[in-house]
Short mmCIF file of N, CA and C and ligand atoms in Angstrom, two decimals:
data_model
loop_
_atom_site.label_atom_id
_atom_site.label_comp_id
_atom_site.label_asym_id
_atom_site.label_seq_id
_atom_site.Cartn_x
_atom_site.Cartn_y
_atom_site.Cartn_z
N UNK A 142 187.98 93.01 58.13
CA UNK A 142 186.74 93.55 58.67
C UNK A 142 185.59 92.55 58.56
N UNK A 143 185.49 91.90 57.36
CA UNK A 143 184.42 90.92 57.18
C UNK A 143 184.64 89.71 58.06
N UNK A 144 185.91 89.33 58.22
CA UNK A 144 186.22 88.19 59.08
C UNK A 144 185.77 88.48 60.51
N UNK A 145 186.13 89.67 60.98
CA UNK A 145 185.73 90.05 62.35
C UNK A 145 184.21 90.10 62.50
N UNK A 146 183.53 90.45 61.43
CA UNK A 146 182.07 90.55 61.49
C UNK A 146 181.41 89.16 61.51
N UNK A 147 182.20 88.10 61.17
CA UNK A 147 181.64 86.76 61.24
C UNK A 147 181.50 86.06 59.90
N UNK A 148 182.10 86.64 58.86
CA UNK A 148 182.05 85.99 57.54
C UNK A 148 183.22 85.00 57.40
N UNK A 149 182.94 83.77 56.98
CA UNK A 149 183.99 82.78 56.73
C UNK A 149 184.65 83.08 55.38
N UNK A 150 185.83 82.51 55.14
CA UNK A 150 186.57 82.79 53.91
C UNK A 150 185.77 82.53 52.62
N UNK A 151 185.06 81.40 52.49
CA UNK A 151 184.32 81.21 51.23
C UNK A 151 183.31 82.33 50.99
N UNK A 152 182.64 82.78 52.04
CA UNK A 152 181.67 83.88 51.89
C UNK A 152 182.38 85.16 51.44
N UNK A 153 183.52 85.42 52.04
CA UNK A 153 184.28 86.64 51.68
C UNK A 153 184.72 86.57 50.21
N UNK A 154 185.19 85.39 49.80
CA UNK A 154 185.65 85.26 48.40
C UNK A 154 184.50 85.46 47.41
N UNK A 155 183.35 84.88 47.70
CA UNK A 155 182.19 85.09 46.82
C UNK A 155 181.86 86.58 46.73
N UNK A 156 181.93 87.24 47.86
CA UNK A 156 181.59 88.67 47.90
C UNK A 156 182.60 89.49 47.10
N UNK A 157 183.89 89.19 47.28
CA UNK A 157 184.92 89.99 46.59
C UNK A 157 184.95 89.71 45.10
N UNK A 158 184.79 88.44 44.71
CA UNK A 158 184.89 88.09 43.27
C UNK A 158 183.64 88.53 42.49
N UNK A 159 182.49 88.44 43.12
CA UNK A 159 181.21 88.82 42.46
C UNK A 159 181.12 88.23 41.05
N UNK A 160 181.44 86.94 40.95
CA UNK A 160 181.57 86.29 39.64
C UNK A 160 180.31 86.32 38.79
N UNK A 161 179.16 86.30 39.44
CA UNK A 161 177.91 86.18 38.68
C UNK A 161 177.05 87.42 38.82
N UNK A 162 177.70 88.54 39.03
CA UNK A 162 176.98 89.80 39.17
C UNK A 162 176.81 90.40 37.79
N UNK A 163 175.63 90.90 37.50
CA UNK A 163 175.40 91.54 36.22
C UNK A 163 174.12 91.04 35.59
N UNK A 164 174.00 91.21 34.28
CA UNK A 164 172.78 90.77 33.62
C UNK A 164 173.13 89.87 32.44
N UNK A 165 172.12 89.20 31.89
CA UNK A 165 172.31 88.33 30.72
C UNK A 165 171.49 88.94 29.58
N UNK A 166 172.17 89.20 28.46
CA UNK A 166 171.44 89.64 27.26
C UNK A 166 170.58 88.48 26.82
N UNK A 167 169.37 88.71 26.38
CA UNK A 167 168.48 87.65 25.91
C UNK A 167 168.21 86.59 26.96
N UNK A 168 168.08 87.00 28.20
CA UNK A 168 167.73 86.03 29.25
C UNK A 168 166.34 85.46 28.98
N UNK A 169 166.12 84.22 29.41
CA UNK A 169 164.79 83.62 29.26
C UNK A 169 163.84 84.11 30.34
N UNK A 170 164.43 84.61 31.44
CA UNK A 170 163.61 85.08 32.54
C UNK A 170 164.34 86.18 33.30
N UNK A 171 163.61 87.21 33.67
CA UNK A 171 164.14 88.23 34.57
C UNK A 171 163.09 88.44 35.65
N UNK A 172 163.47 88.26 36.89
CA UNK A 172 162.52 88.43 38.00
C UNK A 172 163.17 89.24 39.11
N UNK A 173 162.34 89.94 39.85
CA UNK A 173 162.87 90.85 40.87
C UNK A 173 162.14 90.66 42.19
N UNK A 174 162.90 90.74 43.27
CA UNK A 174 162.29 90.61 44.60
C UNK A 174 162.89 91.66 45.54
N UNK A 175 162.04 92.19 46.40
CA UNK A 175 162.49 93.15 47.41
C UNK A 175 162.49 92.43 48.76
N UNK A 176 163.61 92.51 49.47
CA UNK A 176 163.71 91.83 50.75
C UNK A 176 163.03 92.60 51.87
N UNK A 177 162.93 91.96 53.02
CA UNK A 177 162.30 92.60 54.18
C UNK A 177 163.10 93.83 54.62
N UNK A 178 164.40 93.86 54.27
CA UNK A 178 165.26 94.99 54.63
C UNK A 178 165.14 96.13 53.63
N UNK A 179 164.43 95.89 52.52
CA UNK A 179 164.28 96.93 51.50
C UNK A 179 165.27 96.78 50.36
N UNK A 180 166.22 95.86 50.50
CA UNK A 180 167.19 95.64 49.42
C UNK A 180 166.53 94.87 48.27
N UNK A 181 167.11 95.05 47.08
CA UNK A 181 166.48 94.50 45.87
C UNK A 181 167.43 93.54 45.16
N UNK A 182 166.87 92.42 44.71
CA UNK A 182 167.65 91.50 43.87
C UNK A 182 166.87 91.26 42.59
N UNK A 183 167.63 91.19 41.50
CA UNK A 183 167.05 90.85 40.21
C UNK A 183 167.82 89.63 39.71
N UNK A 184 167.11 88.60 39.27
CA UNK A 184 167.79 87.40 38.77
C UNK A 184 167.51 87.24 37.28
N UNK A 185 168.54 86.88 36.54
CA UNK A 185 168.45 86.61 35.09
C UNK A 185 168.75 85.13 34.89
N UNK A 186 167.88 84.43 34.18
CA UNK A 186 168.06 82.99 33.96
C UNK A 186 168.13 82.70 32.47
N UNK A 187 169.02 81.80 32.13
CA UNK A 187 169.13 81.31 30.74
C UNK A 187 169.06 79.79 30.82
N UNK A 188 168.13 79.20 30.06
CA UNK A 188 168.01 77.73 30.08
C UNK A 188 168.16 77.19 28.67
N UNK A 189 168.55 75.91 28.57
CA UNK A 189 168.64 75.30 27.24
C UNK A 189 167.29 74.66 26.88
N UNK A 190 167.26 73.95 25.74
CA UNK A 190 165.97 73.42 25.27
C UNK A 190 165.43 72.31 26.19
N UNK A 191 166.30 71.69 26.99
CA UNK A 191 165.78 70.68 27.95
C UNK A 191 165.53 71.28 29.33
N UNK A 192 165.47 72.59 29.39
CA UNK A 192 165.19 73.30 30.66
C UNK A 192 166.27 73.08 31.72
N UNK A 193 167.49 72.92 31.24
CA UNK A 193 168.64 72.89 32.16
C UNK A 193 169.16 74.32 32.27
N UNK A 194 169.48 74.72 33.49
CA UNK A 194 169.95 76.09 33.70
C UNK A 194 171.39 76.22 33.18
N UNK A 195 171.53 77.07 32.17
CA UNK A 195 172.85 77.28 31.55
C UNK A 195 173.62 78.39 32.25
N UNK A 196 172.89 79.44 32.58
CA UNK A 196 173.57 80.61 33.15
C UNK A 196 172.61 81.39 34.04
N UNK A 197 173.17 82.02 35.04
CA UNK A 197 172.39 82.84 35.96
C UNK A 197 173.23 84.06 36.33
N UNK A 198 172.60 85.21 36.43
CA UNK A 198 173.26 86.41 36.94
C UNK A 198 172.31 87.12 37.89
N UNK A 199 172.89 87.82 38.83
CA UNK A 199 172.10 88.64 39.75
C UNK A 199 172.54 90.09 39.65
N UNK A 200 171.58 90.98 39.74
CA UNK A 200 171.88 92.39 40.04
C UNK A 200 171.37 92.64 41.45
N UNK A 201 172.18 93.27 42.27
CA UNK A 201 171.84 93.36 43.69
C UNK A 201 172.13 94.75 44.23
N UNK A 202 171.15 95.32 44.91
CA UNK A 202 171.47 96.44 45.78
C UNK A 202 171.31 95.85 47.18
N UNK A 203 172.41 95.49 47.78
CA UNK A 203 172.32 94.80 49.06
C UNK A 203 173.68 94.64 49.69
N UNK A 204 173.69 93.94 50.79
CA UNK A 204 174.88 93.83 51.63
C UNK A 204 175.81 92.70 51.19
N UNK A 205 176.93 92.58 51.89
CA UNK A 205 177.90 91.52 51.59
C UNK A 205 177.27 90.13 51.74
N UNK A 206 176.39 89.99 52.72
CA UNK A 206 175.73 88.70 52.92
C UNK A 206 174.86 88.33 51.73
N UNK A 207 174.14 89.31 51.22
CA UNK A 207 173.26 89.07 50.08
C UNK A 207 174.06 88.71 48.84
N UNK A 208 175.14 89.44 48.63
CA UNK A 208 175.95 89.20 47.43
C UNK A 208 176.62 87.83 47.50
N UNK A 209 177.22 87.49 48.63
CA UNK A 209 177.88 86.19 48.73
C UNK A 209 176.86 85.06 48.60
N UNK A 210 175.68 85.22 49.19
CA UNK A 210 174.66 84.17 49.11
C UNK A 210 174.18 83.98 47.68
N UNK A 211 173.98 85.08 46.96
CA UNK A 211 173.51 84.98 45.59
C UNK A 211 174.55 84.32 44.69
N UNK A 212 175.83 84.67 44.89
CA UNK A 212 176.89 84.08 44.07
C UNK A 212 176.97 82.56 44.33
N UNK A 213 176.81 82.17 45.58
CA UNK A 213 176.82 80.73 45.92
C UNK A 213 175.60 80.04 45.32
N UNK A 214 174.46 80.72 45.32
CA UNK A 214 173.23 80.14 44.77
C UNK A 214 173.40 79.82 43.29
N UNK A 215 174.10 80.70 42.56
CA UNK A 215 174.31 80.46 41.13
C UNK A 215 175.08 79.16 40.93
N UNK A 216 176.14 78.96 41.71
CA UNK A 216 176.93 77.73 41.54
C UNK A 216 176.12 76.50 41.89
N UNK A 217 175.17 76.63 42.80
CA UNK A 217 174.36 75.47 43.18
C UNK A 217 173.33 75.10 42.11
N UNK A 218 172.85 76.05 41.34
CA UNK A 218 171.79 75.73 40.38
C UNK A 218 172.29 75.53 38.95
N UNK A 219 173.47 76.02 38.62
CA UNK A 219 173.96 75.91 37.25
C UNK A 219 174.08 74.44 36.86
N UNK A 220 173.56 74.08 35.69
CA UNK A 220 173.62 72.70 35.22
C UNK A 220 172.49 71.84 35.74
N UNK A 221 171.63 72.40 36.57
CA UNK A 221 170.51 71.63 37.12
C UNK A 221 169.24 71.89 36.30
N UNK A 222 168.29 70.95 36.40
CA UNK A 222 166.97 71.20 35.81
C UNK A 222 166.28 72.25 36.68
N UNK A 223 165.25 72.89 36.12
CA UNK A 223 164.52 73.89 36.89
C UNK A 223 163.92 73.26 38.14
N UNK A 224 163.38 72.05 38.00
CA UNK A 224 162.76 71.39 39.17
C UNK A 224 163.79 71.13 40.26
N UNK A 225 164.97 70.67 39.88
CA UNK A 225 165.99 70.41 40.90
C UNK A 225 166.52 71.70 41.51
N UNK A 226 166.61 72.73 40.69
CA UNK A 226 167.10 74.01 41.19
C UNK A 226 166.13 74.59 42.22
N UNK A 227 164.84 74.27 42.07
CA UNK A 227 163.85 74.75 43.04
C UNK A 227 164.06 74.14 44.42
N UNK A 228 164.82 73.04 44.47
CA UNK A 228 165.01 72.37 45.76
C UNK A 228 166.11 73.00 46.61
N UNK A 229 166.91 73.89 46.03
CA UNK A 229 167.97 74.47 46.88
C UNK A 229 167.33 75.36 47.96
N UNK A 230 167.92 75.30 49.12
CA UNK A 230 167.34 76.06 50.24
C UNK A 230 168.42 76.84 50.99
N UNK A 231 167.99 77.55 51.99
CA UNK A 231 168.91 78.41 52.77
C UNK A 231 170.06 77.60 53.36
N UNK A 232 169.75 76.39 53.83
CA UNK A 232 170.78 75.55 54.46
C UNK A 232 171.87 75.17 53.47
N UNK A 233 171.47 74.91 52.22
CA UNK A 233 172.47 74.55 51.19
C UNK A 233 173.44 75.71 50.97
N UNK A 234 172.88 76.91 50.93
CA UNK A 234 173.73 78.10 50.71
C UNK A 234 174.65 78.31 51.92
N UNK A 235 174.08 78.18 53.10
CA UNK A 235 174.87 78.40 54.32
C UNK A 235 176.06 77.44 54.35
N UNK A 236 175.82 76.20 53.94
CA UNK A 236 176.90 75.20 53.92
C UNK A 236 178.04 75.64 53.01
N UNK A 237 177.69 76.19 51.85
CA UNK A 237 178.72 76.63 50.91
C UNK A 237 179.48 77.84 51.46
N UNK A 238 178.75 78.76 52.09
CA UNK A 238 179.39 79.97 52.61
C UNK A 238 180.21 79.68 53.87
N UNK A 239 179.84 78.61 54.55
CA UNK A 239 180.45 78.17 55.83
C UNK A 239 180.01 79.02 57.01
N UNK A 240 180.03 80.32 56.87
CA UNK A 240 179.48 81.15 57.94
C UNK A 240 179.27 82.58 57.47
N UNK A 241 178.17 83.16 57.89
CA UNK A 241 177.97 84.61 57.78
C UNK A 241 177.30 85.04 59.09
N UNK A 242 177.36 86.32 59.46
CA UNK A 242 176.79 86.72 60.74
C UNK A 242 175.31 86.34 60.84
N UNK A 243 174.88 86.00 62.03
CA UNK A 243 173.50 85.55 62.21
C UNK A 243 172.48 86.59 61.74
N UNK A 244 172.78 87.84 61.97
CA UNK A 244 171.80 88.88 61.57
C UNK A 244 171.73 89.05 60.04
N UNK A 245 172.55 88.29 59.32
CA UNK A 245 172.54 88.35 57.86
C UNK A 245 171.87 87.12 57.24
N UNK A 246 171.31 86.25 58.07
CA UNK A 246 170.72 85.03 57.51
C UNK A 246 169.52 85.33 56.61
N UNK A 247 168.84 86.45 56.89
CA UNK A 247 167.70 86.80 56.02
C UNK A 247 168.17 87.17 54.62
N UNK A 248 169.44 87.53 54.48
CA UNK A 248 169.98 87.87 53.16
C UNK A 248 170.12 86.60 52.32
N UNK A 249 170.43 85.49 52.97
CA UNK A 249 170.45 84.19 52.27
C UNK A 249 169.05 83.89 51.77
N UNK A 250 168.07 84.14 52.64
CA UNK A 250 166.67 83.88 52.24
C UNK A 250 166.30 84.69 51.01
N UNK A 251 166.75 85.94 50.95
CA UNK A 251 166.42 86.79 49.81
C UNK A 251 167.02 86.20 48.52
N UNK A 252 168.26 85.73 48.60
CA UNK A 252 168.90 85.14 47.41
C UNK A 252 168.12 83.91 46.95
N UNK A 253 167.71 83.07 47.90
CA UNK A 253 166.99 81.84 47.55
C UNK A 253 165.60 82.17 47.02
N UNK A 254 164.92 83.08 47.70
CA UNK A 254 163.55 83.43 47.27
C UNK A 254 163.56 84.06 45.88
N UNK A 255 164.57 84.87 45.60
CA UNK A 255 164.64 85.51 44.28
C UNK A 255 164.88 84.45 43.21
N UNK A 256 165.78 83.51 43.51
CA UNK A 256 166.04 82.41 42.56
C UNK A 256 164.76 81.60 42.33
N UNK A 257 164.08 81.25 43.40
CA UNK A 257 162.86 80.46 43.27
C UNK A 257 161.79 81.22 42.48
N UNK A 258 161.68 82.51 42.74
CA UNK A 258 160.70 83.32 42.02
C UNK A 258 161.00 83.29 40.51
N UNK A 259 162.28 83.46 40.17
CA UNK A 259 162.67 83.43 38.75
C UNK A 259 162.30 82.10 38.11
N UNK A 260 162.60 81.02 38.79
CA UNK A 260 162.31 79.69 38.24
C UNK A 260 160.80 79.47 38.11
N UNK A 261 160.07 79.86 39.15
CA UNK A 261 158.61 79.67 39.12
C UNK A 261 157.97 80.51 38.01
N UNK A 262 158.44 81.74 37.87
CA UNK A 262 157.86 82.59 36.82
C UNK A 262 158.24 82.08 35.43
N UNK A 263 159.43 81.53 35.31
CA UNK A 263 159.83 80.95 34.02
C UNK A 263 158.95 79.74 33.70
N UNK A 264 158.74 78.88 34.71
CA UNK A 264 157.91 77.68 34.50
C UNK A 264 156.47 78.06 34.16
N UNK A 265 156.00 79.17 34.74
CA UNK A 265 154.60 79.54 34.49
C UNK A 265 154.45 80.45 33.28
N UNK A 266 155.57 80.76 32.64
CA UNK A 266 155.53 81.57 31.42
C UNK A 266 155.34 83.05 31.69
N UNK A 267 155.57 83.46 32.95
CA UNK A 267 155.36 84.87 33.30
C UNK A 267 156.70 85.63 33.20
N UNK A 268 157.15 85.86 31.97
CA UNK A 268 158.46 86.55 31.87
C UNK A 268 158.39 87.81 31.03
FE1 FES B 168 169.36 93.59 52.98
FE2 FES B 168 171.38 91.93 53.52
S1 FES B 168 170.68 93.58 54.71
S2 FES B 168 170.03 91.89 51.85
#
């Protein structure tokens, strides 16, 4: 069904595995964003003393596109500095997913914006 809808295999696998779904006890940052569709994402960030991202989890009320995009976003930022993680964009996620339906591209934006919000709030001490 997802294939017919326009999801490529990597996107489907991220959606089915949901490897980074959930929360982190003692997270350094928890931030939440509501998408234009009304869906909600919450991101949990854990960083080490040099501000390298050790772990990330998302809680999501959203579609398959949102879930696959968020799971891909975690793999792109893990092990990166906060500054470098801020550089990931929608195109980077799309490349990893290979394809999702065009009407779901805003779900990628929600995953990226939520990640960026978490990093920015962590950097500004608003946690
Ligand atoms: Fe809301 Fe995909 S439709 S996040």
